[in-house]
């Protein structure tokens, strides 16, 4: 078992190759954006179980017994990555096992190491796949959180709600400008998501990291300004910029608590959806906590329906 806080280029390539194989097989990505971003930094612990590519047997030992720089297990035979898990600083755990090497104890071995690193870990089962839920339940974990994926068609035959007017005086919409908006964005995001375990903890460095991603387009971040001060925003993510055959994602939408109840969020969302439809985007998705009843009711009124689920599980005594 290799455990490291910093992956080499070879190791990152191996993880991404394993992720592509697992995603194609399972129909869902085993790693979310936070875990993917952590591949390039030192903010997470990475657990890797390698084995012989020739006979499919796992190699034992630790990073010290192999080569932590290039990710090999220190043996002459060619190695392959059988299993991987990411343990983020907040205790979030996400992992995967190569489809050809499942039911051989590799997943259990990686999970044990992850729980040793963070006893109060929250382990994600992306897609809420039956096999993943059964595996985690058998390991003594139980569900503590459920995240829903909602989807809405933007085809012309699916009319959008009319763009509402905000009751807030002096409000205008504009595209995001980092020099003007970045610091205030972090403040508003923190205030709007004060009780959210991940979104509310984002820092300026986290924002800058996302602004530097290939998919970022300032035109897809619509901000609500009151006297030139950001009071709300809606951020659209297009994983494949320029490809209008792909659905877009409402990455995050938020308003400062001081202006909530004045129709700012509705104005931002409706304007953003109308822009996407005019741009020929076929559909849009977003994520929402399953227990956020007010948000679910709002999105349902806008024509969104549940299209997927992710489940987070924790050790029973920590649940």
CSV table of C-alpha atoms in Angstrom, one decimal:
chain,number,residue,atom,x,y,z
A,1,UNK,CA,0.0,0.0,0.0
A,2,UNK,CA,1.4,3.4,-1.0
A,3,UNK,CA,0.3,6.3,1.1
A,4,UNK,CA,1.5,9.8,0.1
A,5,UNK,CA,0.4,13.4,0.3
A,6,UNK,CA,1.9,14.3,-3.1
A,7,UNK,CA,1.5,12.3,-6.2
A,8,UNK,CA,4.2,12.1,-8.9
A,9,UNK,CA,3.2,12.7,-12.5
A,10,UNK,CA,3.3,8.9,-13.1
A,11,UNK,CA,1.0,8.3,-10.2
A,12,UNK,CA,-1.5,11.0,-11.2
A,13,UNK,CA,-1.7,9.5,-14.7
A,14,UNK,CA,-2.3,6.0,-13.2
A,15,UNK,CA,-5.1,7.4,-11.0
A,16,UNK,CA,-6.8,9.2,-13.9
A,17,UNK,CA,-6.5,6.1,-16.1
A,18,UNK,CA,-8.1,4.0,-13.4
A,19,UNK,CA,-10.8,6.6,-13.0
A,20,UNK,CA,-11.6,6.5,-16.7
A,21,UNK,CA,-11.9,2.7,-16.6
A,22,UNK,CA,-14.1,2.7,-13.5
A,23,UNK,CA,-16.3,5.5,-14.8
A,24,UNK,CA,-16.9,3.8,-18.1
A,25,UNK,CA,-17.7,0.5,-16.3
A,26,UNK,CA,-19.9,1.9,-13.5
A,27,UNK,CA,-21.5,4.8,-15.4
A,28,UNK,CA,-20.6,7.3,-12.7
A,29,UNK,CA,-17.3,9.0,-11.6
A,30,UNK,CA,-15.9,7.6,-8.4
A,31,UNK,CA,-14.2,11.0,-7.7
A,32,UNK,CA,-15.8,14.4,-7.4
A,33,UNK,CA,-14.3,17.7,-8.3
A,34,UNK,CA,-12.6,18.2,-4.9
A,35,UNK,CA,-10.8,14.9,-5.1
A,36,UNK,CA,-9.8,15.6,-8.7
A,37,UNK,CA,-8.3,19.0,-7.8
A,38,UNK,CA,-6.5,17.4,-4.9
A,39,UNK,CA,-4.6,15.1,-7.3
A,40,UNK,CA,-2.4,18.1,-8.2
A,41,UNK,CA,-1.7,19.4,-4.7
A,42,UNK,CA,-0.7,18.3,-1.2
A,43,UNK,CA,-4.1,18.8,0.5
A,44,UNK,CA,-5.0,15.1,0.6
A,45,UNK,CA,-3.7,11.7,1.5
A,46,UNK,CA,-3.6,9.3,-1.5
A,47,UNK,CA,-3.9,5.6,-1.0
A,48,UNK,CA,-2.8,3.3,-3.8
A,49,UNK,CA,-2.8,-0.5,-4.0
A,50,UNK,CA,-0.7,-1.8,-6.8
A,51,UNK,CA,-0.2,-5.3,-8.0
A,52,UNK,CA,1.3,-7.5,-10.7
A,53,UNK,CA,-0.2,-6.7,-14.1
A,54,UNK,CA,0.7,-10.2,-15.2
A,55,UNK,CA,-1.0,-12.4,-12.6
A,56,UNK,CA,-3.4,-9.9,-10.9
A,57,UNK,CA,-2.0,-10.3,-7.4
A,58,UNK,CA,-1.7,-7.4,-5.1
A,59,UNK,CA,1.6,-6.3,-3.7
A,60,UNK,CA,2.0,-5.8,0.0
A,61,UNK,CA,4.1,-3.3,1.9
A,62,UNK,CA,4.2,0.4,2.2
A,63,UNK,CA,5.5,3.3,0.2
A,64,UNK,CA,8.9,2.9,1.8
A,65,UNK,CA,9.2,-0.6,0.4
A,66,UNK,CA,8.5,0.6,-3.1
A,67,UNK,CA,9.4,3.7,-5.0
A,68,UNK,CA,7.1,6.5,-3.8
A,69,UNK,CA,8.4,8.8,-6.6
A,70,UNK,CA,7.4,6.7,-9.6
A,71,UNK,CA,4.6,4.6,-7.9
A,72,UNK,CA,6.1,1.2,-8.5
A,73,UNK,CA,6.0,-1.5,-5.9
A,74,UNK,CA,9.7,-2.3,-6.0
A,75,UNK,CA,9.5,-5.5,-8.0
A,76,UNK,CA,10.7,-6.5,-11.4
A,77,UNK,CA,7.2,-7.3,-12.8
A,78,UNK,CA,5.2,-4.6,-14.4
A,79,UNK,CA,2.7,-3.2,-11.9
A,80,UNK,CA,-0.9,-1.9,-12.3
A,81,UNK,CA,-3.0,0.2,-10.0
A,82,UNK,CA,-5.8,-2.0,-8.6
A,83,UNK,CA,-7.3,0.4,-6.1
A,84,UNK,CA,-7.2,4.0,-5.0
A,85,UNK,CA,-8.7,6.2,-2.3
A,86,UNK,CA,-8.5,9.9,-1.6
A,87,UNK,CA,-8.7,11.2,2.0
A,88,UNK,CA,-9.3,15.0,2.0
A,89,UNK,CA,-8.3,17.2,4.9
A,90,UNK,CA,-12.0,17.4,6.0
A,91,UNK,CA,-12.1,13.6,6.2
A,92,UNK,CA,-14.0,13.1,3.0
A,93,UNK,CA,-13.1,9.7,1.4
A,94,UNK,CA,-13.6,8.6,-2.1
A,95,UNK,CA,-12.3,5.5,-3.7
A,96,UNK,CA,-12.4,2.9,-6.5
A,97,UNK,CA,-11.3,-0.5,-7.4
A,98,UNK,CA,-10.5,-1.7,-10.9
A,99,UNK,CA,-13.5,-3.7,-12.3
A,100,UNK,CA,-11.2,-6.7,-13.1
A,101,UNK,CA,-9.9,-6.9,-9.6
A,102,UNK,CA,-13.0,-6.5,-7.4
A,103,UNK,CA,-14.2,-9.0,-4.7
A,104,UNK,CA,-10.6,-9.8,-3.8
A,105,UNK,CA,-10.3,-7.7,-0.7
A,106,UNK,CA,-8.6,-4.7,-2.3
A,107,UNK,CA,-11.4,-2.3,-1.6
A,108,UNK,CA,-11.6,-3.5,2.0
A,109,UNK,CA,-7.8,-3.0,2.5
A,110,UNK,CA,-7.9,0.6,1.1
A,111,UNK,CA,-11.0,1.4,3.2
A,112,UNK,CA,-9.3,0.2,6.4
A,113,UNK,CA,-6.3,2.4,5.7
A,114,UNK,CA,-8.5,5.4,5.0
A,115,UNK,CA,-10.4,4.9,8.3
A,116,UNK,CA,-7.1,4.6,10.1
A,117,UNK,CA,-6.1,8.0,8.7
A,118,UNK,CA,-9.4,9.6,9.6
A,119,UNK,CA,-11.6,7.7,12.0
A,120,UNK,CA,-14.6,10.0,11.5
A,121,UNK,CA,-14.4,9.7,7.7
A,122,UNK,CA,-17.3,10.5,5.5
A,123,UNK,CA,-17.1,7.9,2.6
A,124,UNK,CA,-18.9,8.8,-0.6
A,125,UNK,CA,-20.7,6.2,-2.7
A,126,UNK,CA,-21.2,8.2,-5.9
A,127,UNK,CA,-24.2,7.1,-7.9
A,128,UNK,CA,-25.5,5.2,-4.8
A,129,UNK,CA,-24.6,2.0,-6.7
A,130,UNK,CA,-26.0,-1.1,-5.0
A,131,UNK,CA,-22.7,-2.8,-4.8
A,132,UNK,CA,-21.0,0.2,-3.2
A,133,UNK,CA,-23.7,0.6,-0.6
A,134,UNK,CA,-23.6,-3.1,0.2
A,135,UNK,CA,-19.8,-3.0,0.6
A,136,UNK,CA,-19.8,0.0,2.9
A,137,UNK,CA,-22.7,-1.3,4.9
A,138,UNK,CA,-20.9,-4.6,5.4
A,139,UNK,CA,-17.9,-2.7,6.6
A,140,UNK,CA,-20.0,-1.1,9.4
A,141,UNK,CA,-20.8,2.2,7.8
A,142,UNK,CA,-24.3,3.8,7.6
A,143,UNK,CA,-25.8,6.6,5.6
A,144,UNK,CA,-25.5,10.1,7.0
A,145,UNK,CA,-26.0,12.3,4.0
A,146,UNK,CA,-27.7,12.1,0.6
A,147,UNK,CA,-27.0,14.4,-2.3
A,148,UNK,CA,-29.4,14.6,-5.3
A,149,UNK,CA,-28.7,15.4,-8.9
A,150,UNK,CA,-31.5,17.3,-10.5
A,151,UNK,CA,-31.9,17.8,-14.3
A,152,UNK,CA,-33.9,20.0,-16.5
A,153,UNK,CA,-34.3,20.0,-20.3
A,154,UNK,CA,-33.6,23.2,-22.1
A,155,UNK,CA,-35.2,22.2,-25.3
A,156,UNK,CA,-37.4,24.8,-26.9
A,157,UNK,CA,-40.4,22.6,-26.2
A,158,UNK,CA,-39.7,23.0,-22.5
A,159,UNK,CA,-40.6,26.7,-21.8
A,160,UNK,CA,-38.8,28.4,-19.0
A,161,UNK,CA,-40.4,30.5,-16.3
A,162,UNK,CA,-40.5,34.2,-17.0
A,163,UNK,CA,-37.5,36.2,-15.6
A,164,UNK,CA,-38.8,37.8,-12.4
A,165,UNK,CA,-38.0,41.3,-11.4
A,166,UNK,CA,-36.1,41.8,-8.1
A,167,UNK,CA,-37.7,44.1,-5.5
A,168,UNK,CA,-34.2,45.2,-4.5
A,169,UNK,CA,-33.4,48.8,-5.6
A,170,UNK,CA,-30.1,49.5,-7.3
A,171,UNK,CA,-29.5,46.0,-8.4
A,172,UNK,CA,-27.8,45.1,-11.7
A,173,UNK,CA,-26.5,41.9,-13.2
A,174,UNK,CA,-23.0,41.6,-14.7
A,175,UNK,CA,-20.3,39.1,-15.6
A,176,UNK,CA,-17.8,38.2,-12.9
A,177,UNK,CA,-14.6,40.3,-12.7
A,178,UNK,CA,-12.0,38.8,-10.4
A,179,UNK,CA,-10.4,42.1,-9.4
A,180,UNK,CA,-13.7,43.6,-8.5
A,181,UNK,CA,-15.6,40.5,-7.2
A,182,UNK,CA,-13.3,37.8,-5.9
A,183,UNK,CA,-12.9,38.8,-2.3
A,184,UNK,CA,-16.6,39.6,-1.9
A,185,UNK,CA,-17.5,36.3,-3.7
A,186,UNK,CA,-15.7,34.4,-0.9
A,187,UNK,CA,-17.5,36.4,1.8
A,188,UNK,CA,-21.0,35.9,0.3
A,189,UNK,CA,-20.3,32.3,-0.4
A,190,UNK,CA,-19.2,31.7,3.2
A,191,UNK,CA,-22.3,33.5,4.6
A,192,UNK,CA,-24.7,31.8,2.3
A,193,UNK,CA,-23.4,28.3,3.0
A,194,UNK,CA,-22.4,28.8,6.6
A,195,UNK,CA,-23.8,25.4,7.5
A,196,UNK,CA,-22.5,23.5,4.5
A,197,UNK,CA,-19.6,21.2,5.1
A,198,UNK,CA,-17.8,21.8,1.8
A,199,UNK,CA,-19.1,24.8,0.0
A,200,UNK,CA,-19.1,27.1,3.0
A,201,UNK,CA,-15.4,26.4,3.7
A,202,UNK,CA,-14.1,27.6,0.3
A,203,UNK,CA,-11.2,30.1,0.6
A,204,UNK,CA,-9.8,32.6,-1.8
A,205,UNK,CA,-7.2,30.1,-2.8
A,206,UNK,CA,-9.9,27.5,-3.5
A,207,UNK,CA,-11.7,30.1,-5.7
A,208,UNK,CA,-8.5,31.0,-7.6
A,209,UNK,CA,-7.9,27.3,-8.2
A,210,UNK,CA,-11.3,26.9,-9.8
A,211,UNK,CA,-10.9,30.1,-11.8
A,212,UNK,CA,-7.8,28.7,-13.3
A,213,UNK,CA,-9.5,25.5,-14.6
A,214,UNK,CA,-9.8,25.1,-18.4
A,215,UNK,CA,-13.6,25.1,-18.2
A,216,UNK,CA,-13.9,28.5,-16.4
A,217,UNK,CA,-15.5,31.3,-18.4
A,218,UNK,CA,-16.2,34.6,-16.7
A,219,UNK,CA,-19.3,35.0,-18.9
A,220,UNK,CA,-20.7,31.9,-17.2
A,221,UNK,CA,-20.5,33.5,-13.8
A,222,UNK,CA,-23.4,36.0,-13.4
A,223,UNK,CA,-23.2,38.3,-10.4
A,224,UNK,CA,-25.8,40.5,-8.8
A,225,UNK,CA,-24.3,43.9,-7.9
A,226,UNK,CA,-25.9,46.5,-5.6
A,227,UNK,CA,-24.0,49.7,-5.7
A,228,UNK,CA,-21.2,47.7,-7.3
A,229,UNK,CA,-20.9,45.3,-4.4
A,230,UNK,CA,-21.6,41.6,-5.1
A,231,UNK,CA,-24.7,40.4,-3.2
A,232,UNK,CA,-25.3,37.2,-5.2
A,233,UNK,CA,-24.1,35.0,-8.0
A,234,UNK,CA,-24.9,32.0,-10.2
A,235,UNK,CA,-22.0,30.1,-11.7
A,236,UNK,CA,-22.4,27.8,-14.7
A,237,UNK,CA,-19.9,25.1,-15.4
A,238,UNK,CA,-19.5,23.7,-18.9
A,239,UNK,CA,-17.1,20.7,-18.7
A,240,UNK,CA,-16.5,20.9,-22.4
A,241,UNK,CA,-16.5,24.6,-23.4
A,242,UNK,CA,-17.8,25.2,-26.9
A,243,UNK,CA,-19.6,21.8,-27.1
A,244,UNK,CA,-23.3,22.6,-27.2
A,245,UNK,CA,-24.3,19.0,-27.3
A,246,UNK,CA,-23.3,18.6,-23.7
A,247,UNK,CA,-25.5,19.6,-20.7
A,248,UNK,CA,-24.3,22.4,-18.4
A,249,UNK,CA,-24.2,22.5,-14.7
A,250,UNK,CA,-25.4,25.1,-12.3
A,251,UNK,CA,-22.2,24.9,-10.3
A,252,UNK,CA,-23.4,27.1,-7.4
A,253,UNK,CA,-25.9,29.8,-6.8
A,254,UNK,CA,-26.0,32.0,-3.7
A,255,UNK,CA,-27.2,35.2,-2.3
A,256,UNK,CA,-26.0,37.1,0.7
A,257,UNK,CA,-28.3,36.7,3.7
A,258,UNK,CA,-28.9,40.4,3.8
A,259,UNK,CA,-30.8,40.4,0.5
A,260,UNK,CA,-32.5,37.0,0.7
A,261,UNK,CA,-36.2,37.2,0.2
A,262,UNK,CA,-35.9,40.0,-2.4
A,263,UNK,CA,-36.0,37.7,-5.5
A,264,UNK,CA,-32.2,38.0,-6.3
A,265,UNK,CA,-31.7,34.2,-6.5
A,266,UNK,CA,-34.7,33.8,-8.8
A,267,UNK,CA,-33.5,36.6,-11.1
A,268,UNK,CA,-30.0,35.1,-11.3
A,269,UNK,CA,-31.3,31.5,-12.0
A,270,UNK,CA,-33.9,32.5,-14.5
A,271,UNK,CA,-31.5,34.8,-16.4
A,272,UNK,CA,-28.8,32.1,-16.4
A,273,UNK,CA,-31.2,29.4,-17.7
A,274,UNK,CA,-32.5,31.7,-20.4
A,275,UNK,CA,-28.9,32.4,-21.5
A,276,UNK,CA,-28.1,28.7,-21.7
A,277,UNK,CA,-31.3,27.9,-23.7
A,278,UNK,CA,-30.5,30.8,-26.1
A,279,UNK,CA,-27.0,29.3,-26.5
A,280,UNK,CA,-28.5,26.0,-27.6
A,281,UNK,CA,-27.4,24.0,-24.5
A,282,UNK,CA,-29.7,20.9,-24.4
A,283,UNK,CA,-30.1,20.6,-20.6
A,284,UNK,CA,-28.8,21.6,-17.2
A,285,UNK,CA,-28.1,19.8,-13.9
A,286,UNK,CA,-27.4,20.8,-10.4
A,287,UNK,CA,-26.8,19.2,-7.0
A,288,UNK,CA,-28.8,19.8,-3.9
A,289,UNK,CA,-28.9,18.2,-0.4
A,290,UNK,CA,-31.8,15.7,-0.2
A,291,UNK,CA,-33.0,17.2,3.1
A,292,UNK,CA,-33.1,20.8,1.7
A,293,UNK,CA,-36.9,20.9,1.2
A,294,UNK,CA,-37.2,24.6,0.3
A,295,UNK,CA,-34.6,24.3,-2.4
A,296,UNK,CA,-36.1,21.1,-3.8
A,297,UNK,CA,-39.5,22.7,-4.0
A,298,UNK,CA,-38.1,25.7,-5.8
A,299,UNK,CA,-36.2,23.6,-8.3
A,300,UNK,CA,-39.2,21.3,-8.9
A,301,UNK,CA,-41.3,24.4,-9.7
A,302,UNK,CA,-38.7,25.3,-12.3
A,303,UNK,CA,-39.1,21.9,-13.9
A,304,UNK,CA,-36.1,20.1,-12.4
A,305,UNK,CA,-36.4,16.3,-11.7
A,306,UNK,CA,-34.2,13.9,-9.8
A,307,UNK,CA,-31.7,12.2,-12.1
A,308,UNK,CA,-29.1,10.8,-9.7
A,309,UNK,CA,-28.0,10.3,-6.1
A,310,UNK,CA,-24.8,10.2,-4.1
A,311,UNK,CA,-24.7,8.8,-0.6
A,312,UNK,CA,-22.2,9.6,2.2
A,313,UNK,CA,-21.6,7.0,4.9
A,314,UNK,CA,-19.7,7.0,8.2
A,315,UNK,CA,-18.7,4.4,10.7
A,316,UNK,CA,-21.8,3.5,12.8
A,317,UNK,CA,-20.3,4.7,16.1
A,318,UNK,CA,-19.5,8.1,14.5
A,319,UNK,CA,-22.8,8.6,12.6
